[in-house]
Amino acid sequence: MSSIRGCPVGIYEKSDSEVFQFKGSFVSARKAAEFLGISNKTVCTYKKSGKIFKDKYKFLRFRL
């Protein structure tokens, strides 16, 4: 999938101190999902809602 068709996603992980640390940027939800071993639908759902996945990961639109 090219970056033209995909929506770039940034993954942030919650640390012990309730602060989120940047884990990586991906050209699409599919690539972010592969990185975490989850479905791309899950990434899209949590990115749109702004909720935290499994009380650990936050997905945000990212500019590459």
Backbone as JSON, one array per atom type, in Angstrom:
{
  "sequence": "MSSIRGCPVGIYEKSDSEVFQFKGSFVSARKAAEFLGISNKTVCTYKKSGKIFKDKYKFLRFRL",
  "N": [[0.85, -1.18, 0.0], [0.56, 2.15, -0.82], [1.79, 5.33, 0.41], [0.12, 7.28, -0.47], [-2.46, 6.23, -0.63], [-2.8, 5.16, 1.91], [-3.42, 6.07, 5.34], [-1.31, 7.82, 7.29], [-0.08, 6.65, 10.44], [0.67, 7.12, 13.83], [2.15, 5.45, 16.56], [1.81, 5.4, 20.01], [3.02, 4.58, 23.22], [1.96, 3.87, 26.51], [3.79, 4.75, 29.34], [5.15, 3.83, 32.6], [4.69, 6.1, 34.11], [2.3, 7.21, 33.27], [2.65, 8.71, 31.02], [2.78, 9.11, 27.51], [4.88, 7.53, 25.18], [6.55, 7.88, 22.08], [6.39, 5.3, 19.72], [6.58, 4.58, 17.01], [6.18, 5.42, 13.49], [3.94, 4.85, 10.8], [3.05, 4.1, 7.42], [0.47, 3.39, 6.98], [-2.63, 2.19, 8.48], [-2.71, -0.52, 8.29], [0.01, -1.32, 8.24], [0.79, -0.44, 10.78], [-0.83, -2.07, 12.32], [0.21, -4.6, 11.67], [2.7, -4.38, 12.88], [2.01, -4.44, 15.6], [0.64, -6.81, 15.72], [-2.14, -7.0, 15.43], [-5.49, -6.38, 14.13], [-6.07, -4.27, 11.26], [-8.47, -2.95, 11.3], [-8.96, -2.63, 14.01], [-6.98, -0.77, 14.69], [-7.85, 1.45, 13.15], [-10.39, 1.91, 14.31], [-9.75, 2.62, 16.99], [-8.11, 4.8, 16.51], [-9.87, 6.64, 15.34], [-11.71, 6.99, 17.43], [-10.17, 7.94, 19.52], [-9.67, 6.66, 21.84], [-7.8, 4.63, 24.22], [-6.0, 1.78, 23.4], [-6.2, -1.33, 24.89], [-5.44, -0.2, 27.32], [-2.9, 0.75, 26.9], [-1.82, 1.51, 24.32], [-1.89, 4.29, 22.07], [-3.28, 5.58, 19.15], [-2.59, 7.8, 16.6], [-3.25, 10.15, 13.98], [-0.66, 10.7, 11.72], [1.95, 12.68, 10.39], [4.01, 12.05, 7.75]],
  "CA": [[0.0, 0.0, 0.0], [1.38, 3.36, -0.9], [1.45, 6.37, 1.38], [-0.94, 8.09, -1.07], [-3.74, 5.61, -0.29], [-2.87, 4.9, 3.34], [-3.45, 7.21, 6.24], [-0.2, 7.61, 8.23], [-0.46, 6.42, 11.82], [1.73, 7.11, 14.85], [1.82, 4.64, 17.73], [2.37, 5.89, 21.27], [2.83, 3.58, 24.27], [1.92, 4.45, 27.86], [4.86, 4.3, 30.24], [4.73, 3.69, 33.99], [4.32, 7.39, 34.68], [1.1, 7.7, 32.59], [3.06, 9.53, 29.89], [2.9, 8.31, 26.3], [6.14, 7.66, 24.45], [6.44, 7.55, 20.67], [6.93, 3.98, 19.36], [6.9, 4.53, 15.6], [5.22, 5.94, 12.52], [3.67, 3.89, 9.75], [2.38, 4.72, 6.27], [-0.94, 3.01, 6.97], [-3.14, 1.44, 9.63], [-2.34, -1.91, 8.07], [1.4, -1.5, 8.68], [0.81, -0.28, 12.23], [-1.45, -3.28, 12.86], [1.19, -5.69, 11.52], [3.74, -4.15, 13.89], [1.49, -4.85, 16.91], [0.01, -8.12, 15.62], [-3.59, -6.85, 15.58], [-6.12, -6.09, 12.84], [-6.05, -2.86, 10.87], [-9.76, -2.4, 11.71], [-8.79, -2.22, 15.39], [-6.2, 0.48, 14.67], [-8.72, 2.51, 12.64], [-11.43, 2.17, 15.3], [-9.18, 3.35, 18.13], [-7.6, 6.09, 16.03], [-11.03, 7.52, 15.16], [-12.38, 7.26, 18.72], [-9.26, 8.61, 20.44], [-9.52, 5.85, 23.05], [-6.53, 3.93, 24.39], [-6.13, 0.35, 23.15], [-5.69, -2.2, 25.97], [-4.87, 0.67, 28.34], [-1.47, 0.83, 26.65], [-1.44, 2.15, 23.06], [-2.7, 5.35, 21.49], [-3.04, 5.72, 17.71], [-2.89, 9.15, 16.14], [-2.89, 10.47, 12.6], [0.74, 11.12, 11.75], [2.47, 13.25, 9.15], [5.34, 11.49, 7.4]],
  "C": [[0.89, 1.23, 0.0], [0.93, 4.38, 0.14], [0.35, 7.29, 0.84], [-2.3, 7.54, -0.65], [-3.9, 5.4, 1.2], [-2.92, 6.19, 4.14], [-2.35, 6.99, 7.28], [-0.67, 7.56, 9.68], [0.78, 6.45, 12.71], [1.26, 6.28, 16.03], [2.57, 5.2, 18.93], [2.04, 4.87, 22.35], [2.89, 4.26, 25.63], [3.06, 3.87, 28.69], [4.32, 4.22, 31.66], [4.2, 4.99, 34.59], [3.1, 8.02, 34.0], [1.42, 8.65, 31.44], [3.2, 8.62, 28.68], [4.2, 8.6, 25.59], [5.94, 7.18, 23.02], [7.11, 6.21, 20.38], [7.32, 3.91, 17.89], [5.81, 5.13, 14.74], [5.12, 4.96, 11.36], [2.87, 4.55, 8.65], [0.9, 4.39, 6.22], [-1.32, 2.3, 8.26], [-2.75, -0.02, 9.5], [-0.92, -2.21, 8.55], [1.53, -1.36, 10.19], [0.24, -1.52, 12.9], [-0.5, -4.47, 12.78], [2.27, -5.59, 12.59], [3.3, -4.66, 15.27], [0.84, -6.23, 16.9], [-1.49, -8.07, 15.88], [-4.17, -6.53, 14.21], [-6.07, -4.59, 12.55], [-7.38, -2.19, 11.23], [-9.68, -1.9, 13.16], [-8.04, -0.89, 15.46], [-7.09, 1.64, 14.22], [-9.78, 2.9, 13.66], [-10.9, 3.01, 16.46], [-8.61, 4.71, 17.71], [-8.75, 7.08, 15.9], [-11.66, 7.92, 16.49], [-11.5, 8.06, 19.68], [-9.06, 7.84, 21.74], [-8.18, 5.12, 23.05], [-6.78, 2.43, 24.26], [-5.44, -0.44, 24.25], [-4.97, -1.42, 27.06], [-3.36, 0.86, 28.15], [-1.09, 1.65, 25.42], [-2.43, 3.21, 22.62], [-2.29, 5.48, 20.03], [-3.48, 7.1, 17.28], [-2.52, 9.29, 14.67], [-1.49, 11.09, 12.64], [1.13, 11.67, 10.4], [3.85, 12.71, 8.9], [6.17, 12.51, 6.68]]
}
